[in-house]
Tab-separated table of C-alpha atoms in Angstrom:
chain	number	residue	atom	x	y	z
L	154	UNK	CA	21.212	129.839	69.821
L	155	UNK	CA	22.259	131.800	66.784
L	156	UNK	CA	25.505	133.569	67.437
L	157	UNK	CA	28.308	131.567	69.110
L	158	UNK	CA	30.942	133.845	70.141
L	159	UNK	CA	34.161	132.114	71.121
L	160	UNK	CA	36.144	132.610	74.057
L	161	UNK	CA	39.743	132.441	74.475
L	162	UNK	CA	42.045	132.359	77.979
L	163	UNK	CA	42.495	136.039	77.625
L	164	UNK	CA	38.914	136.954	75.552
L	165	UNK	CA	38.005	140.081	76.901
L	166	UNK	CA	35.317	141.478	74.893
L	167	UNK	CA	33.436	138.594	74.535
L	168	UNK	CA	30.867	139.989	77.036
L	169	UNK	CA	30.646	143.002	75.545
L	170	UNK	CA	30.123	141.146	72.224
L	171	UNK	CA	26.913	139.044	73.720
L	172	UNK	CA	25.604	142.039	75.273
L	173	UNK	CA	25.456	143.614	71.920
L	174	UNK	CA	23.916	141.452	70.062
L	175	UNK	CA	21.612	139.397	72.457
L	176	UNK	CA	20.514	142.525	74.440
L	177	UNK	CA	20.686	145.312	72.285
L	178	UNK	CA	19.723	143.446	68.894
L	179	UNK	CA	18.144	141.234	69.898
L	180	UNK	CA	19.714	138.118	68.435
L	181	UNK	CA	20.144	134.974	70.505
L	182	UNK	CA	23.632	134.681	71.670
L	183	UNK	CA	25.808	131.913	73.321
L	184	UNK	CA	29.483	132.462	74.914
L	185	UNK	CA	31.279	128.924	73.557
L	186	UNK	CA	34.888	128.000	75.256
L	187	UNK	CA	37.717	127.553	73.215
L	188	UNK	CA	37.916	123.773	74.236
L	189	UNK	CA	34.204	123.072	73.455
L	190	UNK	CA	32.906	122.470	69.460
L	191	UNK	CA	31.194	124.632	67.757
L	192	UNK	CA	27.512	123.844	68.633
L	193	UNK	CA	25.515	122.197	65.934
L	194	UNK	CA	22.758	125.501	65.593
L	195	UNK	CA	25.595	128.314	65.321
L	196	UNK	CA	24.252	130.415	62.451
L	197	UNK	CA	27.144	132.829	62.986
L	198	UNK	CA	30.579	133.499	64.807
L	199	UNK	CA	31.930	136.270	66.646
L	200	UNK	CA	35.614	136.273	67.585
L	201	UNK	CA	36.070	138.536	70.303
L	202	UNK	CA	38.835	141.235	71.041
L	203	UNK	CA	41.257	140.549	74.097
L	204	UNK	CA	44.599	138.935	74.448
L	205	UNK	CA	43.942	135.348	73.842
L	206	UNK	CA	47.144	133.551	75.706
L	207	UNK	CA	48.777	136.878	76.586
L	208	UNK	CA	49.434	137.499	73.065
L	209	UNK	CA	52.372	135.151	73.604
L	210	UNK	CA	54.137	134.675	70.807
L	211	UNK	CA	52.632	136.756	68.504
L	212	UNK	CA	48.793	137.789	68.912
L	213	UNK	CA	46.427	135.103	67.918
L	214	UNK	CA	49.041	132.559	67.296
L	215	UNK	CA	48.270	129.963	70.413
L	216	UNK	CA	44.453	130.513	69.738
L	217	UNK	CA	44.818	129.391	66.585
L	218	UNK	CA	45.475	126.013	67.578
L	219	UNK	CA	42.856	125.667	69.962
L	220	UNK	CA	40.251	122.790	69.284
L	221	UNK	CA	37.433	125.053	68.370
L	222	UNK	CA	39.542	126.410	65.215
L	223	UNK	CA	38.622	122.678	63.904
L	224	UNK	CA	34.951	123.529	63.887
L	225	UNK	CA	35.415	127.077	62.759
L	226	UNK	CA	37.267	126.182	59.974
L	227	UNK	CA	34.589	123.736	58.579
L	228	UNK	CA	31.974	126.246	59.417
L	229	UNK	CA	33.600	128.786	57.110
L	230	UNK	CA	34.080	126.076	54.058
L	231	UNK	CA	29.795	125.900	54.366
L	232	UNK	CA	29.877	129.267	54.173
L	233	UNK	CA	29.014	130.158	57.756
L	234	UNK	CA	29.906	134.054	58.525
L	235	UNK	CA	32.293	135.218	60.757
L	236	UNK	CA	33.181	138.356	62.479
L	237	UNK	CA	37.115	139.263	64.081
L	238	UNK	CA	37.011	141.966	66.466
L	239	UNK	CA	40.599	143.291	67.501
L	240	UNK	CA	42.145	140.245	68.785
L	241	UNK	CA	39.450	138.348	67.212
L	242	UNK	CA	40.608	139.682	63.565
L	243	UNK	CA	44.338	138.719	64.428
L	244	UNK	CA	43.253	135.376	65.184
L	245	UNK	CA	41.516	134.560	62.020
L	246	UNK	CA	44.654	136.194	59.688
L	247	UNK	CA	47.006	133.553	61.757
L	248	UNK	CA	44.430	130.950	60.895
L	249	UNK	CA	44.491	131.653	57.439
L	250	UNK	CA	41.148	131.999	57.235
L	251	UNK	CA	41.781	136.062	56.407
L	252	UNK	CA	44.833	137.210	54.139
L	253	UNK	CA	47.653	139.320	55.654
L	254	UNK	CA	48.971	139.845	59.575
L	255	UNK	CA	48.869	142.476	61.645
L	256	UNK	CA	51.703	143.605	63.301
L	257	UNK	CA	52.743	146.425	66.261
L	258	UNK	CA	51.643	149.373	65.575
L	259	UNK	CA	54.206	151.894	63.749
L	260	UNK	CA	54.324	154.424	67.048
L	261	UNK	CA	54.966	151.673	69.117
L	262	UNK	CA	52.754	152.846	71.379
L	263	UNK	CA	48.954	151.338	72.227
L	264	UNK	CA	46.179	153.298	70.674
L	265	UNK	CA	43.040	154.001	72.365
L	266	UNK	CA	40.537	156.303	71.165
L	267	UNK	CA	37.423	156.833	69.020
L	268	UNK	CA	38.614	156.490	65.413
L	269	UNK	CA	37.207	158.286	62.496
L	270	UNK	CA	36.737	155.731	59.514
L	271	UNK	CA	36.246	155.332	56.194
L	272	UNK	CA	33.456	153.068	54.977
L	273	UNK	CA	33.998	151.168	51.531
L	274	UNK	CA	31.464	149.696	49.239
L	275	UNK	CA	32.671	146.477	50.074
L	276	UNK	CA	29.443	144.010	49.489
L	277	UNK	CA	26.105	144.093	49.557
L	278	UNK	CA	26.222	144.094	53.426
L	279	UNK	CA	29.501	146.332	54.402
L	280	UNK	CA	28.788	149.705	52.244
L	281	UNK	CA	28.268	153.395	52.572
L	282	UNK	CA	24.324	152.578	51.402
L	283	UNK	CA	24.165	151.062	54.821
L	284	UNK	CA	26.274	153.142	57.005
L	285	UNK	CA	27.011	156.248	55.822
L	286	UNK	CA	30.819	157.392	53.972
L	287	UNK	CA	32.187	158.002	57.804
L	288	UNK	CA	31.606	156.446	60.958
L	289	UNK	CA	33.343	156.454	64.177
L	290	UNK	CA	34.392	153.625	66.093
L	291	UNK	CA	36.289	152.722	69.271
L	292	UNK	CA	39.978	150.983	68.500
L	293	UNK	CA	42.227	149.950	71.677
L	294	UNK	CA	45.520	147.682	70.034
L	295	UNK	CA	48.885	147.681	69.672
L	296	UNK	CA	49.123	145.136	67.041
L	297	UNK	CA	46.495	146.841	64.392
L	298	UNK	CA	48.918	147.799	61.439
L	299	UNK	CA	47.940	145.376	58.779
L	300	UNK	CA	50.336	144.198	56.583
L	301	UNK	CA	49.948	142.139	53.190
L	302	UNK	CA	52.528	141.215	50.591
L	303	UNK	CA	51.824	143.303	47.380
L	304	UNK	CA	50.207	140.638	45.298
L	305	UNK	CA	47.827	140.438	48.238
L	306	UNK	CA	47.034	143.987	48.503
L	307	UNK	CA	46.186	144.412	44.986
L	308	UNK	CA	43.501	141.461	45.321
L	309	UNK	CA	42.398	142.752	48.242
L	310	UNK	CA	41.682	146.308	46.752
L	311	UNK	CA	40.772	144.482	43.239
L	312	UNK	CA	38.024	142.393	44.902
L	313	UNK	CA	36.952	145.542	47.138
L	314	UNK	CA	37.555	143.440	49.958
L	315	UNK	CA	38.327	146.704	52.099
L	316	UNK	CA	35.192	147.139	54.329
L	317	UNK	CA	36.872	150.358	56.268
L	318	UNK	CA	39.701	152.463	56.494
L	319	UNK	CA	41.414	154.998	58.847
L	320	UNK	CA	41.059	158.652	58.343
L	321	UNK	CA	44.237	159.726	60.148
L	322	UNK	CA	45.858	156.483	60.509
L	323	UNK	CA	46.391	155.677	63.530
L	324	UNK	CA	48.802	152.297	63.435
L	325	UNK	CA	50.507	152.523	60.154
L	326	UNK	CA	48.472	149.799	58.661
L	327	UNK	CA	49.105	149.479	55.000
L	328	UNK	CA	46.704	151.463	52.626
L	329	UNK	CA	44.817	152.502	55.970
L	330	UNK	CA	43.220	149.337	56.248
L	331	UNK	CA	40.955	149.288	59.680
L	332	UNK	CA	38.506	145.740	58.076
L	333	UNK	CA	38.591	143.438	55.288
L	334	UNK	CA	36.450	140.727	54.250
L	335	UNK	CA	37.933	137.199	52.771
L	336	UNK	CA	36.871	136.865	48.790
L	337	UNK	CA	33.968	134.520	48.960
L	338	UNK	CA	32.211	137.145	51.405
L	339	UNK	CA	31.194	135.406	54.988
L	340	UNK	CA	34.734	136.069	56.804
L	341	UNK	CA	34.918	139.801	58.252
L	342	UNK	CA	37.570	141.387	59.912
L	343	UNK	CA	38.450	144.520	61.271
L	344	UNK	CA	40.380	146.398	64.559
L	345	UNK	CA	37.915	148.326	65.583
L	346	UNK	CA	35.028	147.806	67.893
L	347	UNK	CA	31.689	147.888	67.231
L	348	UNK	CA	30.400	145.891	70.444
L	349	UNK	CA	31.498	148.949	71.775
L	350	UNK	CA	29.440	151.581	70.392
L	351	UNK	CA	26.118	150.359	70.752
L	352	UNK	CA	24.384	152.066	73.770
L	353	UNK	CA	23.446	155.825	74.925
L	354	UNK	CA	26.433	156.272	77.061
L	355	UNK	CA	29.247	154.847	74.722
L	356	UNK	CA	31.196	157.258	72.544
L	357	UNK	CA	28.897	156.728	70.098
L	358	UNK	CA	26.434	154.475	68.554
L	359	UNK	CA	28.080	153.401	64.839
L	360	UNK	CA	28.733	149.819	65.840
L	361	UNK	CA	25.136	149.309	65.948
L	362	UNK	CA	24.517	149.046	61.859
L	363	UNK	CA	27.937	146.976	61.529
L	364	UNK	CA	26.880	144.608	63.863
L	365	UNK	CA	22.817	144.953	61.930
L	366	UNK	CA	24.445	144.215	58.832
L	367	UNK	CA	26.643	140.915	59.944
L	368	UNK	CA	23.743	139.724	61.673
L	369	UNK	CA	21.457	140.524	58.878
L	370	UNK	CA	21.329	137.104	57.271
L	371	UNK	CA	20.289	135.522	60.065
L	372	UNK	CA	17.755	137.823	61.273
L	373	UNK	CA	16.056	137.173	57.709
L	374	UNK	CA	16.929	133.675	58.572
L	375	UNK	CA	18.877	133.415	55.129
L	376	UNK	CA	22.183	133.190	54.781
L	377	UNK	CA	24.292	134.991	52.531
L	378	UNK	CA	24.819	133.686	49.539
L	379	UNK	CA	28.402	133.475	48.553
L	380	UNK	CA	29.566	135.143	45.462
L	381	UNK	CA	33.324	135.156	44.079
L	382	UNK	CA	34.210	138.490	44.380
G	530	UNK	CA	69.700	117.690	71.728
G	531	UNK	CA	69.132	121.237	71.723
G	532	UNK	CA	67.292	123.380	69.372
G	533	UNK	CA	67.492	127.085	69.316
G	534	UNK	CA	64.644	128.591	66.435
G	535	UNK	CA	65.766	132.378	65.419
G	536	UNK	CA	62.505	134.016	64.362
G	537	UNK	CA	63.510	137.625	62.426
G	538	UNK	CA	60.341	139.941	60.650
G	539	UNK	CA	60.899	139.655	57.149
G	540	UNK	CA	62.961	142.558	55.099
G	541	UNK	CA	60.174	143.264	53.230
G	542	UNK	CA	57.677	143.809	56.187
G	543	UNK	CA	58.278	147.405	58.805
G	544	UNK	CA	59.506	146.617	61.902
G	545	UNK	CA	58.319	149.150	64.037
G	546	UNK	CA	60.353	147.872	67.185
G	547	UNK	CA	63.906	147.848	65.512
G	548	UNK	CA	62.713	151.122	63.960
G	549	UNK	CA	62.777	152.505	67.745
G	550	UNK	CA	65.601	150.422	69.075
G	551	UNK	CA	68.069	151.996	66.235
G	552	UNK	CA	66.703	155.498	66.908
G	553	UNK	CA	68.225	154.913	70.848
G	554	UNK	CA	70.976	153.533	69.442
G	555	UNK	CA	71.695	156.421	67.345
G	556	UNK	CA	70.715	158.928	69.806
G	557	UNK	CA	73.171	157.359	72.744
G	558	UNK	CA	76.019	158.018	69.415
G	559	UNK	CA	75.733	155.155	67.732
G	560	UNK	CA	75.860	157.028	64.613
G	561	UNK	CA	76.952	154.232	61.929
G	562	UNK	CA	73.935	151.341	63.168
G	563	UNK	CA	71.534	150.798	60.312
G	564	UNK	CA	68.683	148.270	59.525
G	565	UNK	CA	68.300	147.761	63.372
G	566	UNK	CA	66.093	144.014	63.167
G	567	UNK	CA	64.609	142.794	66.322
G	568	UNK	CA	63.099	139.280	66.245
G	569	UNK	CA	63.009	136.449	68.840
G	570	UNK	CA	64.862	133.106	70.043
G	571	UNK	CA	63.294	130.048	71.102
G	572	UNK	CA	64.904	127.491	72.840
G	573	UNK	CA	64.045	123.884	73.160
G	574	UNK	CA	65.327	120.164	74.582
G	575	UNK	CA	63.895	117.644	72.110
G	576	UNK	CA	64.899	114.025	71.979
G	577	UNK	CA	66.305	112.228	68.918
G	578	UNK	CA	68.838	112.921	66.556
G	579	UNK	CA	69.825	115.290	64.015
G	580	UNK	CA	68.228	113.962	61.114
G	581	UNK	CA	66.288	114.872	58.156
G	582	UNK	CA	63.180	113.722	59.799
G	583	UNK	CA	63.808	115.879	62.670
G	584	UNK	CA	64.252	119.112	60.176
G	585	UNK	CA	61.255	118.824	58.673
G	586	UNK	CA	59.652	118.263	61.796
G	587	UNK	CA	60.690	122.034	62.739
G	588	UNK	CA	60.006	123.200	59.991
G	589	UNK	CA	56.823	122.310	60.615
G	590	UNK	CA	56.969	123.823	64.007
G	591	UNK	CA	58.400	126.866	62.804
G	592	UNK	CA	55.940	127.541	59.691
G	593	UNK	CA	53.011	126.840	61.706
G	594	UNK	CA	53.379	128.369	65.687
G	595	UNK	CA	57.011	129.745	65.942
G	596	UNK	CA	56.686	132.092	63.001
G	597	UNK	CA	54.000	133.666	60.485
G	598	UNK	CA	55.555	133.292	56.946
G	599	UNK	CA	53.252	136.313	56.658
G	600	UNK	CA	55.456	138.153	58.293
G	601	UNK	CA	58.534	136.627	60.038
G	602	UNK	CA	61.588	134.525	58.833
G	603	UNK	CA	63.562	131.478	60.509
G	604	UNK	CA	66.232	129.572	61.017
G	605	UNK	CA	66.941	127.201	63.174
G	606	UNK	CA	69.986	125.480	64.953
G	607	UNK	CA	71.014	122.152	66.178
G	608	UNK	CA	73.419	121.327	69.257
G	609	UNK	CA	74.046	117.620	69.731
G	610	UNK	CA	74.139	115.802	72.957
């Protein structure tokens, strides 16, 4: 098993998620429960969208305490890479593991559509040389309007750790931020859904080189190699 | 005893729902409401006393599940008996 992609009470997408990788890429993948470690042969993490615990509290805040977080953490000190989907994205800014929150979106209402988006030349993986300047990709959230403090913000746009923003913003997320990546480089986030946009009869096809390019590393059966900014 | 946590989203940070909640307040007359806030109360029994043992153990409640210091302030309160 390469990709272990955890699931929550309240993981919706997590099917989705396998079904993208394992049966459309091609890429062995393994649902793990929340309660369970992180098996010993994980090679990469997705955290599926959903509501993990209802969104009690605040979105991703219960899920952030659950025993596989232990694991997860340690994986991402080695270096291990990790991909937030929707809920999955919340869940790793509660844990820390990503800078900034998310909050409800600035209409108030729940947004669910095929987004236009920006793609930044982020890394060596997440850039336009890969996908293109524009892609579209499903969103579905309430909670999508990033938010980071000002010193935050200007790190995050000083270490290009924007991988895409909104065209038309759609949540009021600060400086249209739709995905970010952590500064060393193997932590990804973003509210959109690629899992989503992988087959002849979705919307469209753009998640398919997203999800290529997080898995790349592993395909090649080298991980990335982390670098400081 | 009885704990009550207030958990408020920081001044600094939009608050989309008190955005909307002052906009019906204005619209039903309300015309002098301003920097409409809404957060959330949690309410607890907890044994032990008030001590300062016990505060730091909610503040270690608070900073870590009740609120995001990302986004969200708190305070809480303490009811004896």
């Amino acid at each position: 098993m390469k990709v272990a992609i955890l699931q929550f009470p309240g993981s919706n997408c997590d099917w989705d998620a396998e079904h993208a990788v394992q049966d459309v890429l091609n890429v062995p993948a393994k649902r793990v429960w929340h309660k369970s470690g992180l098996p010993a042969e994980t090679e990469a993490v997705i955290v599926p969208g959903g509501f993990s615990f209802g969104d009690y509290l605040r979105c991703g805040a219960i899920a952030r305490f659950s025993p596989i977080m232990l694991g997860l953490k340690e994986f991402v000190e080695k270096g291990g890479q990790v991909l937030g989907i929707c809920n999955g994205f919340q869940i790793l800014c509660e844990a820390g593991l990503l800078p900034g929150a998310l909050v409800r979106n600035d209409c108030m209402e729940f947004r669910c559509l095929n987004q236009s988006l920006r793609v930044e030349n982020s890394n060596d993986r997440f850039n336009q040389s890969k996908f293109g300047s524009a892609i579209s990709l499903p969103i579905a959230h309430g909670e999508g309007n990033y938010r980071a403090d000002e010193t935050v913000l200007a790190e995050l746009e000083a270490n290009a750790q924007v991988l895409l923003r909104y065209e038309g913003n759609p949540n009021g997320s600060i400086n249209d931020i739709a995905g970010i990546r952590n500064q060393a480089g193997n932590v990804y986030g973003m509210m959109p859904h690629p899992e989503r946009a992988v087959e002849p009869h979705h919307p469209c096809q753009d998640g398919l080189p997203v999800l290529d390019a997080f898995l790349e590393p592993i395909r090649k059966n080298n991980p990335i190699e982390l670098s400081a900014s | 005893m009885k704990v009550t946590v207030f958990v408020s989203p920081k001044t600094t940070v939009l608050d989309p729902q008190g955005a909307a909640v002052e906009q019906a307040m204005k619209s039903l007359g309300h015309e002098t409401v301003e920097s409409v806030r809404v957060g959330k109360t949690v309410t607890f029994e907890m044994s032990g006393e008030d001590s300062p043992e016990v505060r730091s153990k909610l503040d270690e409640l608070c900073d870590g599940l009740l609120s995001n210091p990302v986004i969200e302030d708190y305070r809480f309160e303490i009811e004896e008996g």
